[in-house]
Amino acid sequence: ILIDLRRGTFNPVYEKIRHSLDAINITYLDLTSSVASYRDSELWILPFDQHPNEIANEVFATKLRILLEKTINVNKEKI
């Protein structure tokens, strides 16, 4: 859910998830910083449902595309 992103309320939870993924060598992308310029409520489906709306999904998709394109280009250079 997208709540208290600036205050970092869920940072301990995110850290535990990152640690768990690192421990079993699973690569992850944290896209949280890509929505830093938005107010939390701008990214919610509804005021009582803090899951990502179309704005958040578009921002996440754009950031993910950029990261994947960089990865693809780096891998092409290695071939």
PDB file of N, CA, C and O in Angstrom:
ATOM      1  N   ILE A   1       0.838  -1.180   0.000  1.00  0.00           N
ATOM      2  CA  ILE A   1       0.000   0.000   0.000  1.00  0.00           C
ATOM      3  C   ILE A   1       0.879   1.239   0.000  1.00  0.00           C
ATOM      4  O   ILE A   1       2.025   1.188   0.417  1.00  0.00           O
ATOM      5  N   LEU A   2       0.326   2.322  -0.469  1.00  0.00           N
ATOM      6  CA  LEU A   2       1.084   3.559  -0.601  1.00  0.00           C
ATOM      7  C   LEU A   2       0.635   4.556   0.465  1.00  0.00           C
ATOM      8  O   LEU A   2      -0.207   5.408   0.224  1.00  0.00           O
ATOM      9  N   ILE A   3       1.198   4.416   1.623  1.00  0.00           N
ATOM     10  CA  ILE A   3       0.859   5.311   2.729  1.00  0.00           C
ATOM     11  C   ILE A   3       2.119   5.593   3.544  1.00  0.00           C
ATOM     12  O   ILE A   3       2.966   4.716   3.694  1.00  0.00           O
ATOM     13  N   ASP A   4       2.243   6.810   3.979  1.00  0.00           N
ATOM     14  CA  ASP A   4       3.390   7.240   4.800  1.00  0.00           C
ATOM     15  C   ASP A   4       4.728   7.009   4.115  1.00  0.00           C
ATOM     16  O   ASP A   4       5.724   6.685   4.753  1.00  0.00           O
ATOM     17  N   LEU A   5       4.773   7.191   2.794  1.00  0.00           N
ATOM     18  CA  LEU A   5       6.016   6.952   2.067  1.00  0.00           C
ATOM     19  C   LEU A   5       7.123   7.896   2.518  1.00  0.00           C
ATOM     20  O   LEU A   5       8.266   7.491   2.687  1.00  0.00           O
ATOM     21  N   ARG A   6       6.787   9.172   2.724  1.00  0.00           N
ATOM     22  CA  ARG A   6       7.803  10.148   3.139  1.00  0.00           C
ATOM     23  C   ARG A   6       8.235   9.945   4.594  1.00  0.00           C
ATOM     24  O   ARG A   6       9.383  10.178   4.933  1.00  0.00           O
ATOM     25  N   ARG A   7       7.301   9.542   5.420  1.00  0.00           N
ATOM     26  CA  ARG A   7       7.622   9.347   6.840  1.00  0.00           C
ATOM     27  C   ARG A   7       8.387   8.058   7.082  1.00  0.00           C
ATOM     28  O   ARG A   7       9.005   7.884   8.121  1.00  0.00           O
ATOM     29  N   GLY A   8       8.326   7.150   6.142  1.00  0.00           N
ATOM     30  CA  GLY A   8       9.078   5.906   6.285  1.00  0.00           C
ATOM     31  C   GLY A   8       8.490   4.931   7.287  1.00  0.00           C
ATOM     32  O   GLY A   8       9.205   4.086   7.825  1.00  0.00           O
ATOM     33  N   THR A   9       7.196   5.011   7.500  1.00  0.00           N
ATOM     34  CA  THR A   9       6.536   4.136   8.471  1.00  0.00           C
ATOM     35  C   THR A   9       6.827   2.661   8.215  1.00  0.00           C
ATOM     36  O   THR A   9       7.027   1.886   9.145  1.00  0.00           O
ATOM     37  N   PHE A  10       6.868   2.282   6.944  1.00  0.00           N
ATOM     38  CA  PHE A  10       7.050   0.868   6.606  1.00  0.00           C
ATOM     39  C   PHE A  10       8.491   0.498   6.297  1.00  0.00           C
ATOM     40  O   PHE A  10       8.768  -0.631   5.879  1.00  0.00           O
ATOM     41  N   ASN A  11       9.425   1.413   6.489  1.00  0.00           N
ATOM     42  CA  ASN A  11      10.832   1.112   6.195  1.00  0.00           C
ATOM     43  C   ASN A  11      11.338  -0.133   6.914  1.00  0.00           C
ATOM     44  O   ASN A  11      12.059  -0.926   6.308  1.00  0.00           O
ATOM     45  N   PRO A  12      10.987  -0.355   8.184  1.00  0.00           N
ATOM     46  CA  PRO A  12      11.436  -1.602   8.831  1.00  0.00           C
ATOM     47  C   PRO A  12      10.900  -2.858   8.130  1.00  0.00           C
ATOM     48  O   PRO A  12      11.605  -3.856   8.015  1.00  0.00           O
ATOM     49  N   VAL A  13       9.696  -2.781   7.634  1.00  0.00           N
ATOM     50  CA  VAL A  13       9.110  -3.914   6.906  1.00  0.00           C
ATOM     51  C   VAL A  13       9.858  -4.112   5.588  1.00  0.00           C
ATOM     52  O   VAL A  13      10.230  -5.230   5.233  1.00  0.00           O
ATOM     53  N   TYR A  14      10.080  -3.003   4.855  1.00  0.00           N
ATOM     54  CA  TYR A  14      10.807  -3.088   3.590  1.00  0.00           C
ATOM     55  C   TYR A  14      12.210  -3.647   3.808  1.00  0.00           C
ATOM     56  O   TYR A  14      12.699  -4.452   3.019  1.00  0.00           O
ATOM     57  N   GLU A  15      12.851  -3.224   4.873  1.00  0.00           N
ATOM     58  CA  GLU A  15      14.207  -3.700   5.157  1.00  0.00           C
ATOM     59  C   GLU A  15      14.207  -5.208   5.421  1.00  0.00           C
ATOM     60  O   GLU A  15      15.087  -5.929   4.959  1.00  0.00           O
ATOM     61  N   LYS A  16      13.220  -5.676   6.146  1.00  0.00           N
ATOM     62  CA  LYS A  16      13.124  -7.110   6.423  1.00  0.00           C
ATOM     63  C   LYS A  16      12.901  -7.893   5.123  1.00  0.00           C
ATOM     64  O   LYS A  16      13.503  -8.947   4.913  1.00  0.00           O
ATOM     65  N   ILE A  17      12.062  -7.365   4.245  1.00  0.00           N
ATOM     66  CA  ILE A  17      11.823  -8.013   2.951  1.00  0.00           C
ATOM     67  C   ILE A  17      13.110  -8.032   2.132  1.00  0.00           C
ATOM     68  O   ILE A  17      13.479  -9.073   1.566  1.00  0.00           O
ATOM     69  N   ARG A  18      13.809  -6.880   2.069  1.00  0.00           N
ATOM     70  CA  ARG A  18      15.072  -6.821   1.320  1.00  0.00           C
ATOM     71  C   ARG A  18      16.079  -7.827   1.876  1.00  0.00           C
ATOM     72  O   ARG A  18      16.747  -8.534   1.115  1.00  0.00           O
ATOM     73  N   HIS A  19      16.185  -7.888   3.186  1.00  0.00           N
ATOM     74  CA  HIS A  19      17.123  -8.816   3.819  1.00  0.00           C
ATOM     75  C   HIS A  19      16.774 -10.268   3.467  1.00  0.00           C
ATOM     76  O   HIS A  19      17.656 -11.066   3.140  1.00  0.00           O
ATOM     77  N   SER A  20      15.489 -10.591   3.522  1.00  0.00           N
ATOM     78  CA  SER A  20      15.050 -11.957   3.203  1.00  0.00           C
ATOM     79  C   SER A  20      15.348 -12.306   1.745  1.00  0.00           C
ATOM     80  O   SER A  20      15.791 -13.416   1.446  1.00  0.00           O
ATOM     81  N   LEU A  21      15.100 -11.362   0.844  1.00  0.00           N
ATOM     82  CA  LEU A  21      15.371 -11.609  -0.575  1.00  0.00           C
ATOM     83  C   LEU A  21      16.863 -11.743  -0.840  1.00  0.00           C
ATOM     84  O   LEU A  21      17.292 -12.614  -1.593  1.00  0.00           O
ATOM     85  N   ASP A  22      17.654 -10.878  -0.211  1.00  0.00           N
ATOM     86  CA  ASP A  22      19.112 -10.964  -0.363  1.00  0.00           C
ATOM     87  C   ASP A  22      19.642 -12.308   0.127  1.00  0.00           C
ATOM     88  O   ASP A  22      20.535 -12.898  -0.480  1.00  0.00           O
ATOM     89  N   ALA A  23      19.073 -12.796   1.211  1.00  0.00           N
ATOM     90  CA  ALA A  23      19.545 -14.045   1.818  1.00  0.00           C
ATOM     91  C   ALA A  23      19.378 -15.242   0.887  1.00  0.00           C
ATOM     92  O   ALA A  23      20.127 -16.212   0.978  1.00  0.00           O
ATOM     93  N   ILE A  24      18.413 -15.161  -0.021  1.00  0.00           N
ATOM     94  CA  ILE A  24      18.192 -16.270  -0.944  1.00  0.00           C
ATOM     95  C   ILE A  24      18.474 -15.863  -2.394  1.00  0.00           C
ATOM     96  O   ILE A  24      17.993 -16.491  -3.340  1.00  0.00           O
ATOM     97  N   ASN A  25      19.260 -14.786  -2.546  1.00  0.00           N
ATOM     98  CA  ASN A  25      19.721 -14.318  -3.858  1.00  0.00           C
ATOM     99  C   ASN A  25      18.606 -14.031  -4.856  1.00  0.00           C
ATOM    100  O   ASN A  25      18.701 -14.395  -6.029  1.00  0.00           O
ATOM    101  N   ILE A  26      17.556 -13.379  -4.393  1.00  0.00           N
ATOM    102  CA  ILE A  26      16.484 -12.956  -5.292  1.00  0.00           C
ATOM    103  C   ILE A  26      16.664 -11.467  -5.562  1.00  0.00           C
ATOM    104  O   ILE A  26      16.742 -10.658  -4.641  1.00  0.00           O
ATOM    105  N   THR A  27      16.750 -11.126  -6.836  1.00  0.00           N
ATOM    106  CA  THR A  27      16.892  -9.736  -7.243  1.00  0.00           C
ATOM    107  C   THR A  27      15.545  -9.034  -7.123  1.00  0.00           C
ATOM    108  O   THR A  27      14.510  -9.617  -7.448  1.00  0.00           O
ATOM    109  N   TYR A  28      15.565  -7.803  -6.680  1.00  0.00           N
ATOM    110  CA  TYR A  28      14.336  -7.028  -6.527  1.00  0.00           C
ATOM    111  C   TYR A  28      14.589  -5.596  -6.967  1.00  0.00           C
ATOM    112  O   TYR A  28      15.727  -5.145  -7.040  1.00  0.00           O
ATOM    113  N   LEU A  29      13.531  -4.914  -7.280  1.00  0.00           N
ATOM    114  CA  LEU A  29      13.591  -3.497  -7.611  1.00  0.00           C
ATOM    115  C   LEU A  29      12.658  -2.754  -6.667  1.00  0.00           C
ATOM    116  O   LEU A  29      11.468  -3.070  -6.602  1.00  0.00           O
ATOM    117  N   ASP A  30      13.184  -1.795  -5.965  1.00  0.00           N
ATOM    118  CA  ASP A  30      12.370  -0.959  -5.087  1.00  0.00           C
ATOM    119  C   ASP A  30      12.026   0.301  -5.860  1.00  0.00           C
ATOM    120  O   ASP A  30      12.887   1.134  -6.119  1.00  0.00           O
ATOM    121  N   LEU A  31      10.782   0.425  -6.253  1.00  0.00           N
ATOM    122  CA  LEU A  31      10.341   1.554  -7.066  1.00  0.00           C
ATOM    123  C   LEU A  31       9.751   2.685  -6.233  1.00  0.00           C
ATOM    124  O   LEU A  31       9.240   3.658  -6.787  1.00  0.00           O
ATOM    125  N   THR A  32       9.838   2.580  -4.926  1.00  0.00           N
ATOM    126  CA  THR A  32       9.226   3.562  -4.036  1.00  0.00           C
ATOM    127  C   THR A  32       9.693   4.984  -4.321  1.00  0.00           C
ATOM    128  O   THR A  32       8.890   5.913  -4.338  1.00  0.00           O
ATOM    129  N   SER A  33      10.974   5.156  -4.580  1.00  0.00           N
ATOM    130  CA  SER A  33      11.504   6.508  -4.800  1.00  0.00           C
ATOM    131  C   SER A  33      10.941   7.151  -6.064  1.00  0.00           C
ATOM    132  O   SER A  33      10.943   8.375  -6.185  1.00  0.00           O
ATOM    133  N   SER A  34      10.428   6.359  -6.977  1.00  0.00           N
ATOM    134  CA  SER A  34       9.900   6.916  -8.226  1.00  0.00           C
ATOM    135  C   SER A  34       8.605   7.701  -8.014  1.00  0.00           C
ATOM    136  O   SER A  34       8.198   8.460  -8.895  1.00  0.00           O
ATOM    137  N   VAL A  35       7.969   7.535  -6.875  1.00  0.00           N
ATOM    138  CA  VAL A  35       6.742   8.292  -6.587  1.00  0.00           C
ATOM    139  C   VAL A  35       6.955   9.322  -5.475  1.00  0.00           C
ATOM    140  O   VAL A  35       6.003   9.860  -4.921  1.00  0.00           O
ATOM    141  N   ALA A  36       8.210   9.629  -5.207  1.00  0.00           N
ATOM    142  CA  ALA A  36       8.538  10.554  -4.107  1.00  0.00           C
ATOM    143  C   ALA A  36       7.982  11.962  -4.315  1.00  0.00           C
ATOM    144  O   ALA A  36       7.732  12.668  -3.342  1.00  0.00           O
ATOM    145  N   SER A  37       7.772  12.360  -5.541  1.00  0.00           N
ATOM    146  CA  SER A  37       7.287  13.724  -5.798  1.00  0.00           C
ATOM    147  C   SER A  37       5.762  13.853  -5.661  1.00  0.00           C
ATOM    148  O   SER A  37       5.224  14.942  -5.810  1.00  0.00           O
ATOM    149  N   TYR A  38       5.088  12.770  -5.380  1.00  0.00           N
ATOM    150  CA  TYR A  38       3.630  12.774  -5.250  1.00  0.00           C
ATOM    151  C   TYR A  38       3.215  12.729  -3.777  1.00  0.00           C
ATOM    152  O   TYR A  38       3.920  12.158  -2.948  1.00  0.00           O
ATOM    153  N   ARG A  39       2.059  13.297  -3.489  1.00  0.00           N
ATOM    154  CA  ARG A  39       1.444  13.087  -2.180  1.00  0.00           C
ATOM    155  C   ARG A  39       0.870  11.673  -2.189  1.00  0.00           C
ATOM    156  O   ARG A  39       0.358  11.216  -3.210  1.00  0.00           O
ATOM    157  N   ASP A  40       0.949  11.000  -1.058  1.00  0.00           N
ATOM    158  CA  ASP A  40       0.439   9.622  -0.989  1.00  0.00           C
ATOM    159  C   ASP A  40      -0.965   9.510  -1.576  1.00  0.00           C
ATOM    160  O   ASP A  40      -1.252   8.616  -2.366  1.00  0.00           O
ATOM    161  N   SER A  41      -1.844  10.424  -1.181  1.00  0.00           N
ATOM    162  CA  SER A  41      -3.247  10.343  -1.586  1.00  0.00           C
ATOM    163  C   SER A  41      -3.447  10.485  -3.095  1.00  0.00           C
ATOM    164  O   SER A  41      -4.469  10.046  -3.625  1.00  0.00           O
ATOM    165  N   GLU A  42      -2.480  11.062  -3.810  1.00  0.00           N
ATOM    166  CA  GLU A  42      -2.575  11.161  -5.267  1.00  0.00           C
ATOM    167  C   GLU A  42      -2.407   9.800  -5.938  1.00  0.00           C
ATOM    168  O   GLU A  42      -2.722   9.649  -7.118  1.00  0.00           O
ATOM    169  N   LEU A  43      -1.891   8.844  -5.201  1.00  0.00           N
ATOM    170  CA  LEU A  43      -1.553   7.538  -5.755  1.00  0.00           C
ATOM    171  C   LEU A  43      -2.525   6.433  -5.359  1.00  0.00           C
ATOM    172  O   LEU A  43      -2.361   5.291  -5.763  1.00  0.00           O
ATOM    173  N   TRP A  44      -3.534   6.783  -4.583  1.00  0.00           N
ATOM    174  CA  TRP A  44      -4.479   5.784  -4.079  1.00  0.00           C
ATOM    175  C   TRP A  44      -5.639   5.543  -5.031  1.00  0.00           C
ATOM    176  O   TRP A  44      -6.103   6.447  -5.726  1.00  0.00           O
ATOM    177  N   ILE A  45      -6.158   4.322  -5.000  1.00  0.00           N
ATOM    178  CA  ILE A  45      -7.361   3.993  -5.758  1.00  0.00           C
ATOM    179  C   ILE A  45      -8.529   4.823  -5.238  1.00  0.00           C
ATOM    180  O   ILE A  45      -9.252   5.452  -6.000  1.00  0.00           O
ATOM    181  N   LEU A  46      -8.710   4.818  -3.929  1.00  0.00           N
ATOM    182  CA  LEU A  46      -9.782   5.557  -3.244  1.00  0.00           C
ATOM    183  C   LEU A  46      -9.244   6.038  -1.903  1.00  0.00           C
ATOM    184  O   LEU A  46      -8.266   5.488  -1.396  1.00  0.00           O
ATOM    185  N   PRO A  47      -9.876   7.032  -1.293  1.00  0.00           N
ATOM    186  CA  PRO A  47      -9.383   7.519   0.003  1.00  0.00           C
ATOM    187  C   PRO A  47      -9.286   6.423   1.072  1.00  0.00           C
ATOM    188  O   PRO A  47      -8.444   6.493   1.961  1.00  0.00           O
ATOM    189  N   PHE A  48     -10.107   5.397   0.961  1.00  0.00           N
ATOM    190  CA  PHE A  48     -10.084   4.323   1.954  1.00  0.00           C
ATOM    191  C   PHE A  48      -9.368   3.070   1.434  1.00  0.00           C
ATOM    192  O   PHE A  48      -9.345   2.034   2.089  1.00  0.00           O
ATOM    193  N   ASP A  49      -8.775   3.168   0.241  1.00  0.00           N
ATOM    194  CA  ASP A  49      -8.033   2.050  -0.342  1.00  0.00           C
ATOM    195  C   ASP A  49      -6.709   2.584  -0.884  1.00  0.00           C
ATOM    196  O   ASP A  49      -6.651   3.189  -1.955  1.00  0.00           O
ATOM    197  N   GLN A  50      -5.638   2.383  -0.128  1.00  0.00           N
ATOM    198  CA  GLN A  50      -4.342   2.977  -0.450  1.00  0.00           C
ATOM    199  C   GLN A  50      -3.499   2.144  -1.411  1.00  0.00           C
ATOM    200  O   GLN A  50      -2.305   2.336  -1.505  1.00  0.00           O
ATOM    201  N   HIS A  51      -4.113   1.252  -2.149  1.00  0.00           N
ATOM    202  CA  HIS A  51      -3.389   0.506  -3.180  1.00  0.00           C
ATOM    203  C   HIS A  51      -3.130   1.428  -4.370  1.00  0.00           C
ATOM    204  O   HIS A  51      -3.829   2.418  -4.561  1.00  0.00           O
ATOM    205  N   PRO A  52      -2.128   1.118  -5.194  1.00  0.00           N
ATOM    206  CA  PRO A  52      -1.751   1.996  -6.305  1.00  0.00           C
ATOM    207  C   PRO A  52      -2.866   2.188  -7.337  1.00  0.00           C
ATOM    208  O   PRO A  52      -3.503   1.226  -7.759  1.00  0.00           O
ATOM    209  N   ASN A  53      -3.043   3.450  -7.740  1.00  0.00           N
ATOM    210  CA  ASN A  53      -4.005   3.771  -8.789  1.00  0.00           C
ATOM    211  C   ASN A  53      -3.284   3.838 -10.134  1.00  0.00           C
ATOM    212  O   ASN A  53      -2.120   3.460 -10.246  1.00  0.00           O
ATOM    213  N   GLU A  54      -3.980   4.354 -11.165  1.00  0.00           N
ATOM    214  CA  GLU A  54      -3.397   4.402 -12.507  1.00  0.00           C
ATOM    215  C   GLU A  54      -2.178   5.324 -12.582  1.00  0.00           C
ATOM    216  O   GLU A  54      -1.252   5.062 -13.360  1.00  0.00           O
ATOM    217  N   ILE A  55      -2.151   6.375 -11.782  1.00  0.00           N
ATOM    218  CA  ILE A  55      -0.985   7.272 -11.776  1.00  0.00           C
ATOM    219  C   ILE A  55       0.237   6.515 -11.253  1.00  0.00           C
ATOM    220  O   ILE A  55       1.298   6.521 -11.877  1.00  0.00           O
ATOM    221  N   ALA A  56       0.081   5.880 -10.110  1.00  0.00           N
ATOM    222  CA  ALA A  56       1.186   5.125  -9.516  1.00  0.00           C
ATOM    223  C   ALA A  56       1.644   4.014 -10.460  1.00  0.00           C
ATOM    224  O   ALA A  56       2.851   3.825 -10.662  1.00  0.00           O
ATOM    225  N   ASN A  57       0.694   3.301 -11.042  1.00  0.00           N
ATOM    226  CA  ASN A  57       1.059   2.209 -11.949  1.00  0.00           C
ATOM    227  C   ASN A  57       1.799   2.715 -13.182  1.00  0.00           C
ATOM    228  O   ASN A  57       2.747   2.072 -13.650  1.00  0.00           O
ATOM    229  N   GLU A  58       1.406   3.879 -13.694  1.00  0.00           N
ATOM    230  CA  GLU A  58       2.112   4.444 -14.845  1.00  0.00           C
ATOM    231  C   GLU A  58       3.539   4.848 -14.459  1.00  0.00           C
ATOM    232  O   GLU A  58       4.488   4.575 -15.204  1.00  0.00           O
ATOM    233  N   VAL A  59       3.697   5.466 -13.299  1.00  0.00           N
ATOM    234  CA  VAL A  59       5.033   5.858 -12.833  1.00  0.00           C
ATOM    235  C   VAL A  59       5.902   4.621 -12.631  1.00  0.00           C
ATOM    236  O   VAL A  59       7.055   4.577 -13.068  1.00  0.00           O
ATOM    237  N   PHE A  60       5.347   3.605 -11.973  1.00  0.00           N
ATOM    238  CA  PHE A  60       6.100   2.371 -11.738  1.00  0.00           C
ATOM    239  C   PHE A  60       6.482   1.703 -13.064  1.00  0.00           C
ATOM    240  O   PHE A  60       7.609   1.232 -13.237  1.00  0.00           O
ATOM    241  N   ALA A  61       5.539   1.648 -13.995  1.00  0.00           N
ATOM    242  CA  ALA A  61       5.810   1.001 -15.286  1.00  0.00           C
ATOM    243  C   ALA A  61       6.904   1.746 -16.055  1.00  0.00           C
ATOM    244  O   ALA A  61       7.788   1.113 -16.653  1.00  0.00           O
ATOM    245  N   THR A  62       6.864   3.061 -16.019  1.00  0.00           N
ATOM    246  CA  THR A  62       7.886   3.854 -16.714  1.00  0.00           C
ATOM    247  C   THR A  62       9.259   3.615 -16.113  1.00  0.00           C
ATOM    248  O   THR A  62      10.239   3.387 -16.833  1.00  0.00           O
ATOM    249  N   LYS A  63       9.336   3.652 -14.787  1.00  0.00           N
ATOM    250  CA  LYS A  63      10.621   3.424 -14.111  1.00  0.00           C
ATOM    251  C   LYS A  63      11.123   2.009 -14.389  1.00  0.00           C
ATOM    252  O   LYS A  63      12.312   1.807 -14.653  1.00  0.00           O
ATOM    253  N   LEU A  64      10.236   1.049 -14.333  1.00  0.00           N
ATOM    254  CA  LEU A  64      10.613  -0.340 -14.594  1.00  0.00           C
ATOM    255  C   LEU A  64      11.123  -0.510 -16.029  1.00  0.00           C
ATOM    256  O   LEU A  64      12.131  -1.171 -16.268  1.00  0.00           O
ATOM    257  N   ARG A  65      10.456   0.118 -16.999  1.00  0.00           N
ATOM    258  CA  ARG A  65      10.897   0.060 -18.385  1.00  0.00           C
ATOM    259  C   ARG A  65      12.307   0.627 -18.541  1.00  0.00           C
ATOM    260  O   ARG A  65      13.165   0.019 -19.178  1.00  0.00           O
ATOM    261  N   ILE A  66      12.553   1.768 -17.905  1.00  0.00           N
ATOM    262  CA  ILE A  66      13.880   2.388 -17.975  1.00  0.00           C
ATOM    263  C   ILE A  66      14.939   1.460 -17.389  1.00  0.00           C
ATOM    264  O   ILE A  66      16.006   1.260 -17.984  1.00  0.00           O
ATOM    265  N   LEU A  67      14.656   0.885 -16.230  1.00  0.00           N
ATOM    266  CA  LEU A  67      15.616  -0.018 -15.599  1.00  0.00           C
ATOM    267  C   LEU A  67      15.868  -1.261 -16.447  1.00  0.00           C
ATOM    268  O   LEU A  67      17.007  -1.713 -16.586  1.00  0.00           O
ATOM    269  N   LEU A  68      14.812  -1.809 -17.021  1.00  0.00           N
ATOM    270  CA  LEU A  68      14.961  -2.998 -17.858  1.00  0.00           C
ATOM    271  C   LEU A  68      15.728  -2.688 -19.139  1.00  0.00           C
ATOM    272  O   LEU A  68      16.564  -3.483 -19.579  1.00  0.00           O
ATOM    273  N   GLU A  69      15.460  -1.535 -19.741  1.00  0.00           N
ATOM    274  CA  GLU A  69      16.197  -1.154 -20.948  1.00  0.00           C
ATOM    275  C   GLU A  69      17.687  -0.994 -20.655  1.00  0.00           C
ATOM    276  O   GLU A  69      18.528  -1.407 -21.455  1.00  0.00           O
ATOM    277  N   LYS A  70      18.017  -0.419 -19.508  1.00  0.00           N
ATOM    278  CA  LYS A  70      19.424  -0.286 -19.128  1.00  0.00           C
ATOM    279  C   LYS A  70      20.054  -1.661 -18.955  1.00  0.00           C
ATOM    280  O   LYS A  70      21.175  -1.902 -19.401  1.00  0.00           O
ATOM    281  N   THR A  71      19.327  -2.578 -18.327  1.00  0.00           N
ATOM    282  CA  THR A  71      19.840  -3.927 -18.107  1.00  0.00           C
ATOM    283  C   THR A  71      20.043  -4.644 -19.433  1.00  0.00           C
ATOM    284  O   THR A  71      21.069  -5.292 -19.656  1.00  0.00           O
ATOM    285  N   ILE A  72      19.095  -4.505 -20.336  1.00  0.00           N
ATOM    286  CA  ILE A  72      19.199  -5.150 -21.648  1.00  0.00           C
ATOM    287  C   ILE A  72      20.408  -4.587 -22.407  1.00  0.00           C
ATOM    288  O   ILE A  72      21.181  -5.337 -22.993  1.00  0.00           O
ATOM    289  N   ASN A  73      20.566  -3.279 -22.372  1.00  0.00           N
ATOM    290  CA  ASN A  73      21.692  -2.653 -23.081  1.00  0.00           C
ATOM    291  C   ASN A  73      23.032  -3.082 -22.488  1.00  0.00           C
ATOM    292  O   ASN A  73      23.983  -3.324 -23.221  1.00  0.00           O
ATOM    293  N   VAL A  74      23.114  -3.185 -21.194  1.00  0.00           N
ATOM    294  CA  VAL A  74      24.356  -3.644 -20.538  1.00  0.00           C
ATOM    295  C   VAL A  74      24.647  -5.071 -20.946  1.00  0.00           C
ATOM    296  O   VAL A  74      25.776  -5.424 -21.280  1.00  0.00           O
ATOM    297  N   ASN A  75      23.636  -5.921 -20.957  1.00  0.00           N
ATOM    298  CA  ASN A  75      23.828  -7.318 -21.339  1.00  0.00           C
ATOM    299  C   ASN A  75      24.215  -7.461 -22.810  1.00  0.00           C
ATOM    300  O   ASN A  75      24.973  -8.335 -23.169  1.00  0.00           O
ATOM    301  N   LYS A  76      23.694  -6.605 -23.682  1.00  0.00           N
ATOM    302  CA  LYS A  76      24.064  -6.638 -25.104  1.00  0.00           C
ATOM    303  C   LYS A  76      25.550  -6.323 -25.268  1.00  0.00           C
ATOM    304  O   LYS A  76      26.219  -6.905 -26.107  1.00  0.00           O
ATOM    305  N   GLU A  77      26.047  -5.404 -24.453  1.00  0.00           N
ATOM    306  CA  GLU A  77      27.455  -5.038 -24.536  1.00  0.00           C
ATOM    307  C   GLU A  77      28.367  -6.180 -24.107  1.00  0.00           C
ATOM    308  O   GLU A  77      29.507  -6.268 -24.550  1.00  0.00           O
ATOM    309  N   LYS A  78      27.881  -7.064 -23.257  1.00  0.00           N
ATOM    310  CA  LYS A  78      28.685  -8.183 -22.773  1.00  0.00           C
ATOM    311  C   LYS A  78      28.771  -9.311 -23.790  1.00  0.00           C
ATOM    312  O   LYS A  78      29.641 -10.167 -23.707  1.00  0.00           O
ATOM    313  N   ILE A  79      27.862  -9.328 -24.737  1.00  0.00           N
ATOM    314  CA  ILE A  79      27.813 -10.427 -25.722  1.00  0.00           C
ATOM    315  C   ILE A  79      28.872 -10.249 -26.785  1.00  0.00           C
ATOM    316  O   ILE A  79      29.259  -9.265 -27.210  1.00  0.00           O
TER     317      ILE A  79
END
